[in-house]
Amino acid sequence: MKVQLKEKYDLYINGQWVPASDGKTFVTTNPATGEKLAECAQATKDDVDAAVKAAWAAFPAWRDWTANDRAALLNKIADVIEENAEELATIESMDNGKPIRETSIVDIPWSYEHFRYFAGAVLTQRGSATMLNTMGFKGDSLSIVLREPIGVVGQIVPWNFPFLMAAWKLAPALAAGNCIVFKPSSTTSLSVLRLVELIGDLLPAGVLNVVTGGGSRAGQYMLDHPGFRKLAFTGSTEIGLDVAKAAADKLIPATLELGGKSANIYFDDCRFEQAIDGLQIGILFNQGQVCCAGSRVFVQEGIYDKFVEAAVKAFNSVNVGDPMSMDTQMGAQVDETQMKKILNYIDIAKAEGATIACGGERFTEGPNAKGCFMKPTLITNVTNDMRVAQEEIFGPVAVVIKFKTEDEVIAMANDSVYGLGGAVWTTDISKAIRVSRAIETGRMWVNTYNQIPAGAPFGGYKQSGIGRETDLSILDAYTQQKNIFINLDEDATGFYPEK
Ligand code: NAD
């Protein structure tokens, strides 16, 4: 599909498209070709302030929408995304470099599924009414608990799933009745800006505001702003710590979805074909730029040699190249900085004494010479203490570590500061459950990888974050409890002094 992008995209504040107050912009490029795609407004402190003020002005009326009215609106948003799925998938692939078959099958459908899930979920959210009496007081009372929105929330997302991460944040926050100031990554702002063009008229002005710009500017201005009642962040653990500190300074809650180095564990008794398939889904999906990527691969000694041989063969057959071709399995890394970071880790692996079993370099064949393409990479002769086994590389690079026993692999898997994803591959269900329970992580897959539908909680243990998204529990995190406590006894006024 041919998409006509605008030359310049403004900020979306109070239902209006406005340039940055100082007129400054930044350029966003296509990582597969190096070509400029568009310019986006670089939000200033004043712009962030205007967005927060617009959100607060919209809040009283939006808060009073009933749950079913908000649910109907979320369903409309989902319909608009589905109707425009092809265009949105194309923009996402152009801006991010990910293959069109992933954006068409995963990013955009998972996003409208998310809006539909929260349209339904908000209708199931219940308060309570409980008859109580208080010691020392006469008469009975009725305690009513309502869930109320928090107010204006600040949301910041990364570049790896720009549209899907927006859906993860926007759908529950809107469903719960909050107003939003949202910042996409400056590397990949276009799909969310296009979404706002499509759905802006459905929302009352000020309910959703989008400020674009770099992290150290627009992002930092958001962290510094006193007007937020909650921060929600997806991104690196490093910046996540800054968000946590900013939230602590304001005494407001923060939901943090951060980095990972997840253990993908293969036992001798796994189904072998499925295992090699799962290895690829775990580390090559989205060019390995996945927070929960199966980047630390543990293989039991009985199948180790056969596994490495099959994995190298599979990695060497992956179709890398033009993100716009439906045949492409792996597209471009998001930008040159990210590609160089990955290449640097390959050098670190070599210096640490590991072996590059395949890949380990840029893919520059034919028309891809100017793009940020990497070859699928498998690194062997790795020990769990090496930097490449402990640090998040965020590319199509898996390190493989041999193990003997269940206890040994559990200990190695847990020897990490992160705890986001992970998987166990075995035909023994008792072992699958035992190992899943023993690993300190928020999500363990069994005989699959990277499935993240709405309806199952996703989030991190340890340095991988605080809070869960993608299920009902995030609605609690976007609401607070209001207790209305009613004295039902017309004669009794409260505390009675006679003993
Ligand atoms: P990043 O932390 O560099 O940036 C994330 C967002 O924060 C961007 O919008 C950026 O502009 C903004 N930002 C940067 N500096 C800021 C500052 N000082 N103040 C406020 N905002 C600031 O992350 P990235 O490189 O865009 O994304 C990759 C990271 O995201 C990886 O670590 C990955 O694991 C993580 N991630 C986690 C999840 C999850 O669900 N746990 C999902 C996707 C990505």
XYZ file of C-alpha atoms and ligand atoms in Angstrom:
543
model
C 0.000 0.000 0.000
C 1.227 3.509 -0.827
C 0.945 5.894 2.117
C 1.021 9.644 1.717
C 2.736 11.017 4.803
C 2.534 14.713 5.629
C 5.760 16.707 5.494
C 5.250 17.979 9.019
C 3.326 16.746 12.062
C 2.295 19.082 14.895
C 1.502 18.446 18.533
C -2.030 17.453 19.505
C -3.183 19.597 22.412
C -6.765 20.271 23.502
C -8.169 18.737 20.329
C -6.070 20.997 18.069
C -2.954 20.421 15.968
C -0.416 23.061 17.017
C 3.277 23.589 16.210
C 5.839 23.643 19.035
C 5.749 27.016 20.803
C 9.279 27.764 19.526
C 8.544 26.263 16.079
C 11.288 23.618 16.378
C 10.977 20.199 14.758
C 12.980 16.984 14.466
C 13.329 14.588 11.548
C 12.155 10.984 11.518
C 13.701 8.578 9.004
C 13.100 5.162 7.469
C 15.755 2.820 8.925
C 15.535 0.459 5.959
C 16.528 3.148 3.443
C 17.960 6.042 5.459
C 15.415 8.358 3.798
C 13.675 11.182 5.618
C 9.998 10.411 6.256
C 8.684 13.572 7.939
C 9.318 16.280 10.511
C 7.631 16.257 13.909
C 7.200 19.099 16.387
C 9.719 19.200 19.242
C 7.530 19.962 22.286
C 8.761 22.646 24.691
C 8.164 22.989 28.432
C 5.310 25.378 27.652
C 3.758 22.844 25.266
C 3.851 20.114 27.916
C 2.321 22.553 30.370
C -0.453 23.452 27.895
C -1.151 19.739 27.367
C -1.407 19.090 31.127
C -3.731 22.100 31.557
C -5.946 20.957 28.661
C -6.131 17.481 30.185
C -7.199 18.839 33.583
C -9.795 21.098 31.958
C -11.278 18.061 30.185
C -11.186 15.802 33.246
C -14.360 16.751 35.195
C -16.665 16.036 32.254
C -14.750 12.950 31.072
C -14.660 11.494 34.606
C -18.455 11.619 34.658
C -18.932 9.563 31.502
C -20.489 6.238 32.464
C -18.514 3.031 32.007
C -20.776 1.859 29.178
C -20.381 5.151 27.292
C -16.607 4.887 27.583
C -16.766 1.237 26.517
C -18.753 2.194 23.409
C -16.118 4.816 22.558
C -13.270 2.322 22.950
C -15.079 -0.072 20.630
C -15.377 2.728 18.059
C -11.639 3.404 18.338
C -10.986 -0.314 17.801
C -13.197 -0.286 14.700
C -11.360 2.736 13.267
C -7.990 1.031 13.810
C -9.242 -2.151 12.160
C -10.704 -0.224 9.191
C -7.360 1.555 8.690
C -5.163 -1.417 9.587
C -3.345 -1.614 6.277
C -2.317 2.042 6.304
C -1.304 1.956 9.974
C 0.735 -1.232 9.450
C 2.498 0.383 6.498
C 3.379 3.540 8.439
C 4.634 1.434 11.351
C 6.894 -0.594 9.064
C 8.226 2.524 7.319
C 9.004 4.326 10.570
C 10.321 1.392 12.597
C 11.813 -0.991 10.005
C 9.801 -3.998 11.158
C 8.439 -6.307 8.467
C 4.982 -5.588 7.139
C 3.895 -9.135 7.826
C 4.501 -8.536 11.535
C 2.805 -5.134 11.654
C -0.161 -6.565 9.675
C -0.512 -9.732 11.758
C 0.665 -8.564 15.175
C 1.127 -4.861 15.935
C -2.106 -3.474 14.553
C -4.489 -6.410 15.264
C -3.153 -6.810 18.822
C -3.799 -3.075 19.265
C -7.454 -3.088 18.256
C -7.914 -6.286 20.232
C -6.594 -4.336 23.205
C -9.137 -1.528 22.876
C -11.927 -4.127 22.600
C -10.645 -6.022 25.629
C -10.706 -2.890 27.806
C -14.101 -1.862 26.429
C -15.366 -5.153 27.847
C -13.166 -5.168 30.926
C -14.336 -1.803 32.225
C -17.908 -3.113 32.284
C -16.855 -5.919 34.595
C -15.161 -3.580 37.073
C -17.120 -3.701 40.314
C -17.300 -1.599 43.424
C -18.945 -2.992 46.558
C -21.572 -2.297 49.196
C -21.088 -3.827 52.667
C -23.199 -3.568 55.820
C -20.947 -2.777 58.806
C -21.112 -1.547 62.368
C -18.286 0.272 64.066
C -17.177 -0.664 67.572
C -18.084 2.158 69.971
C -20.764 3.587 67.646
C -24.509 2.951 67.610
C -26.397 1.723 64.575
C -25.464 0.071 61.334
C -23.753 1.636 58.352
C -23.420 0.953 54.673
C -19.924 1.121 53.208
C -19.948 1.755 49.457
C -16.722 1.440 47.447
C -16.482 3.073 44.032
C -13.518 3.010 41.666
C -12.703 6.505 40.430
C -10.170 7.634 37.822
C -6.905 9.109 39.046
C -6.946 12.314 36.978
C -4.311 13.380 34.472
C -1.737 10.698 33.688
C 1.571 11.052 31.818
C 2.454 8.154 29.510
C 5.804 7.598 27.769
C 6.551 4.701 25.397
C 9.577 3.341 23.477
C 10.245 2.752 19.797
C 10.112 -1.031 19.517
C 6.308 -1.402 19.341
C 5.237 2.222 18.921
C 1.589 1.555 18.100
C 1.028 -1.472 20.327
C 2.667 0.170 23.349
C 0.362 3.153 22.785
C -2.647 0.806 22.794
C -1.402 -0.848 26.002
C -1.297 2.567 27.672
C -4.220 4.450 26.126
C -6.936 1.773 26.245
C -6.961 1.090 30.024
C -6.347 4.735 30.983
C -9.254 5.942 28.831
C -11.489 3.044 29.899
C -10.922 4.026 33.530
C -11.817 7.694 32.844
C -8.425 9.409 33.004
C -7.141 12.215 30.785
C -3.783 11.701 29.145
C -0.621 13.441 28.042
C 1.130 10.883 25.844
C 4.668 10.910 24.447
C 5.824 8.472 21.769
C 9.519 7.859 21.122
C 11.031 10.528 18.863
C 12.416 7.674 16.734
C 8.927 6.393 15.876
C 6.132 8.935 16.369
C 4.251 8.618 13.082
C 1.799 5.753 13.638
C 0.460 7.275 16.855
C 0.131 10.700 15.224
C -1.839 9.060 12.398
C -4.018 7.291 14.975
C -4.821 10.620 16.592
C -5.745 12.065 13.198
C -8.174 9.162 12.809
C -9.738 9.129 16.290
C -9.264 12.729 17.492
C -12.864 13.710 16.696
C -14.273 10.792 18.657
C -12.776 12.063 21.923
C -13.741 15.241 23.802
C -11.025 17.895 23.391
C -8.244 17.582 25.969
C -8.927 13.959 26.958
C -5.944 12.779 24.887
C -2.985 15.062 24.189
C 0.137 13.981 22.317
C 3.483 15.724 22.722
C 6.320 14.568 20.498
C 10.026 15.064 21.117
C 13.207 13.579 22.488
C 13.445 11.970 25.891
C 15.804 14.521 27.385
C 13.432 17.312 26.349
C 9.717 16.484 26.072
C 10.177 13.364 28.218
C 12.108 15.148 30.937
C 9.624 18.078 30.905
C 6.901 15.539 31.621
C 8.833 14.017 34.513
C 9.453 17.513 35.938
C 5.831 18.672 35.601
C 3.933 18.827 38.906
C 0.524 18.331 37.259
C 0.446 14.534 36.837
C -1.302 12.168 39.247
C 0.286 9.046 37.715
C 3.155 8.196 35.383
C 3.146 5.165 33.120
C 6.392 4.304 31.367
C 7.636 1.602 29.036
C 11.311 1.695 28.126
C 14.769 0.956 29.448
C 15.472 0.201 33.094
C 17.901 3.137 33.128
C 15.232 5.740 32.261
C 12.641 3.781 34.249
C 14.646 4.559 37.386
C 14.400 8.293 36.569
C 10.649 7.925 36.137
C 10.393 6.118 39.487
C 12.360 8.923 41.183
C 10.187 11.613 39.551
C 7.064 9.785 40.735
C 8.486 9.433 44.256
C 9.243 13.174 44.396
C 5.592 13.895 43.604
C 4.275 10.996 45.700
C 2.343 9.607 42.746
C 2.154 6.022 41.473
C 4.119 4.786 38.471
C 3.625 1.752 36.268
C 7.007 0.700 34.882
C 7.496 -1.794 32.038
C 11.260 -2.095 31.623
C 14.040 -4.175 30.110
C 14.791 -7.869 30.194
C 17.227 -10.706 29.507
C 14.866 -13.613 29.525
C 15.775 -17.284 29.889
C 14.552 -19.567 27.116
C 15.066 -23.103 28.475
C 15.160 -26.262 26.343
C 15.117 -29.674 28.031
C 16.238 -32.887 26.313
C 12.606 -34.052 26.133
C 11.294 -31.023 24.199
C 9.612 -31.382 20.803
C 12.617 -30.581 18.637
C 10.995 -28.961 15.569
C 8.810 -26.807 17.792
C 11.894 -25.877 19.795
C 13.779 -24.457 16.811
C 10.676 -22.601 15.707
C 10.275 -21.174 19.210
C 13.917 -20.120 19.342
C 13.337 -17.968 16.252
C 10.059 -16.482 17.524
C 11.832 -15.758 20.796
C 14.810 -13.835 19.443
C 14.186 -12.844 15.817
C 10.636 -11.474 16.166
C 10.800 -7.672 15.732
C 14.547 -7.991 14.945
C 15.100 -9.053 18.558
C 13.999 -5.635 19.782
C 11.562 -7.115 22.254
C 11.678 -6.446 25.996
C 10.890 -10.094 26.819
C 13.004 -11.563 23.978
C 14.340 -15.071 24.616
C 17.904 -13.820 24.475
C 19.513 -16.214 26.996
C 19.036 -19.693 25.580
C 19.719 -22.636 27.903
C 19.983 -26.045 26.201
C 20.298 -29.381 28.021
C 23.430 -31.335 27.180
C 21.630 -34.293 25.496
C 20.346 -32.148 22.607
C 22.916 -29.341 22.701
C 24.970 -30.209 19.588
C 21.931 -31.080 17.471
C 20.191 -27.899 18.687
C 23.061 -25.564 17.775
C 23.431 -27.187 14.365
C 19.696 -26.832 13.591
C 19.576 -23.292 14.978
C 22.485 -22.138 12.797
C 20.803 -23.657 9.750
C 17.500 -21.966 10.605
C 19.118 -18.566 11.317
C 21.049 -18.678 8.037
C 17.810 -19.301 6.124
C 15.909 -16.313 7.531
C 14.759 -13.873 4.896
C 16.245 -10.498 5.927
C 15.519 -7.350 3.949
C 12.854 -4.978 2.659
C 10.293 -4.513 5.467
C 7.631 -3.786 2.848
C 7.826 -7.256 1.273
C 5.431 -9.880 2.646
C 8.234 -12.468 2.220
C 10.523 -10.646 4.635
C 10.889 -12.303 8.028
C 13.346 -9.838 9.564
C 13.474 -6.129 8.687
C 15.795 -3.326 9.767
C 16.943 -2.424 13.276
C 15.277 0.790 14.357
C 18.239 3.109 13.655
C 21.981 3.317 13.283
C 22.579 3.881 16.991
C 20.792 0.644 17.831
C 22.634 -1.261 15.092
C 25.998 -0.006 16.346
C 25.065 -0.995 19.894
C 24.372 -4.540 18.686
C 27.629 -4.699 16.709
C 29.501 -3.498 19.768
C 28.049 -6.403 21.769
C 29.322 -8.816 19.100
C 32.815 -7.400 19.694
C 32.327 -7.767 23.447
C 31.294 -11.432 22.954
C 34.456 -12.123 20.938
C 36.621 -10.359 23.507
C 35.003 -12.451 26.248
C 35.998 -15.625 24.407
C 32.608 -16.622 23.021
C 32.095 -18.043 19.512
C 29.961 -16.384 16.838
C 28.247 -19.509 15.469
C 26.432 -17.520 12.772
C 25.660 -13.937 11.824
C 27.501 -11.388 13.929
C 27.554 -8.728 11.236
C 25.457 -6.321 9.179
C 23.398 -7.593 6.285
C 24.271 -5.354 3.344
C 23.342 -7.354 0.272
C 21.867 -5.596 -2.768
C 19.426 -2.782 -2.020
C 19.955 -3.187 1.730
C 23.390 -1.563 1.769
C 22.125 1.701 3.242
C 19.745 0.149 5.748
C 20.261 -0.851 9.383
C 20.033 -4.613 8.796
C 21.653 -7.288 10.953
C 22.124 -10.990 10.312
C 20.437 -13.337 12.802
C 23.172 -14.146 15.284
C 23.839 -17.121 17.529
C 26.658 -16.970 20.067
C 27.974 -20.162 21.670
C 30.678 -20.987 24.231
C 28.979 -18.545 26.551
C 28.937 -18.596 30.339
C 26.183 -16.942 32.324
C 28.507 -14.365 33.871
C 29.564 -12.873 30.527
C 28.260 -9.407 29.665
C 26.464 -10.773 26.601
C 24.567 -13.147 28.911
C 23.672 -10.474 31.456
C 23.032 -7.241 29.518
C 20.120 -6.439 27.233
C 21.468 -6.362 23.649
C 18.064 -5.660 22.052
C 18.846 -7.192 18.676
C 18.601 -10.546 16.845
C 21.331 -12.027 19.016
C 20.871 -15.146 21.165
C 23.528 -16.502 23.488
C 23.463 -20.275 24.072
C 24.471 -21.878 27.357
C 24.683 -25.639 27.978
C 23.246 -27.121 31.192
C 23.000 -30.553 32.849
C 20.308 -30.475 35.527
C 17.033 -28.745 36.344
C 18.464 -27.179 39.505
C 21.485 -25.862 37.616
C 19.384 -24.158 34.929
C 16.998 -22.615 37.468
C 19.945 -21.122 39.340
C 21.471 -19.709 36.132
C 18.134 -18.355 34.867
C 17.590 -16.534 38.152
C 21.125 -15.139 38.154
C 20.023 -11.953 36.376
C 18.920 -8.502 37.491
C 15.920 -8.833 35.154
C 12.733 -10.907 35.321
C 10.332 -10.129 32.500
C 9.763 -13.116 30.177
C 11.061 -16.633 29.705
C 10.030 -20.042 28.493
C 10.434 -23.708 29.209
C 10.286 -26.325 26.431
C 9.497 -29.853 27.578
C 6.892 -32.596 27.149
C 6.803 -33.190 30.912
C 4.022 -30.951 32.280
C 5.082 -31.400 35.909
C 8.578 -30.217 35.049
C 7.135 -27.305 33.044
C 5.122 -26.092 36.012
C 7.931 -26.742 38.525
C 10.468 -24.776 36.480
C 7.984 -21.990 35.642
C 7.268 -21.511 39.330
C 10.954 -21.492 40.247
C 11.982 -18.776 37.784
C 11.774 -15.203 39.102
C 9.920 -13.625 36.207
C 6.572 -12.052 35.402
C 5.755 -14.254 32.401
C 6.812 -17.854 31.686
C 5.673 -19.422 28.446
C 5.475 -23.199 28.125
C 6.227 -24.570 24.646
C 5.682 -21.179 23.014
C 7.178 -17.687 23.041
C 6.184 -14.021 22.644
C 2.441 -14.592 22.739
C 0.999 -11.531 24.518
C -2.760 -11.357 24.037
C -4.941 -9.000 26.045
C -6.357 -10.907 28.993
C -3.151 -12.270 30.585
C -1.086 -9.978 32.873
C 2.297 -8.868 31.539
C 5.028 -7.134 33.532
C 8.297 -7.573 35.316
C 9.892 -8.914 38.467
C 13.107 -7.328 39.767
C 14.644 -4.624 37.500
C 12.105 -5.386 34.756
C 9.496 -3.176 36.307
C 6.604 -2.562 38.650
C 2.969 -3.277 37.800
C 1.183 -5.330 35.172
C -0.475 -4.347 31.916
C -2.645 -6.154 29.337
C -5.264 -7.446 31.781
C -7.878 -6.362 34.314
C -5.334 -5.479 37.005
C -4.148 -2.407 35.089
C -7.654 -0.932 35.452
C -7.061 -0.941 39.207
C -3.773 0.882 38.617
C -5.603 3.602 36.652
C -8.277 4.036 39.327
C -8.412 4.724 43.048
C -10.954 3.597 45.612
C -13.563 6.023 46.922
C -15.309 4.869 50.067
C -18.701 6.409 50.915
C -19.625 5.459 54.479
C -23.318 5.980 55.353
C -24.844 5.938 58.801
C -28.194 4.145 58.411
C -29.501 4.750 61.929
C -31.613 7.925 61.992
C -31.534 8.163 65.826
C -27.895 7.440 66.444
C -25.520 10.260 65.681
C -22.348 8.358 66.180
C -20.103 7.740 69.195
C -22.124 7.185 72.388
C -20.568 8.021 75.758
C -22.473 5.576 78.012
C -19.732 2.867 78.405
P 14.291 4.439 26.404
O 14.194 4.190 27.864
O 15.522 5.018 25.874
O 13.099 5.401 25.937
C 11.753 5.123 26.232
C 10.969 6.413 26.181
O 11.448 7.268 27.215
C 11.100 7.182 24.873
O 9.863 7.811 24.562
C 12.145 8.239 25.226
O 12.032 9.405 24.434
C 11.793 8.520 26.665
N 12.889 9.098 27.464
C 14.224 8.976 27.272
N 14.884 9.706 28.196
C 13.945 10.268 28.995
C 14.000 11.121 30.129
N 15.157 11.538 30.655
N 12.837 11.503 30.701
C 11.659 11.068 30.211
N 11.540 10.308 29.129
C 12.664 9.880 28.533
O 13.921 3.036 25.716
P 13.934 2.709 24.160
O 15.349 2.594 23.729
O 12.993 3.614 23.440
O 13.228 1.254 24.159
C 13.888 0.073 24.440
C 13.705 -0.340 25.895
O 12.316 -0.470 26.191
C 14.311 -1.699 26.157
O 15.011 -1.663 27.370
C 13.091 -2.610 26.283
O 13.306 -3.766 27.043
C 12.084 -1.691 26.898
N 10.708 -2.175 26.673
C 10.017 -2.740 27.722
C 8.727 -3.252 27.514
C 7.958 -3.901 28.632
O 6.759 -4.119 28.478
N 8.582 -4.238 29.749
C 8.139 -3.151 26.257
C 8.866 -2.557 25.225
C 10.160 -2.073 25.448
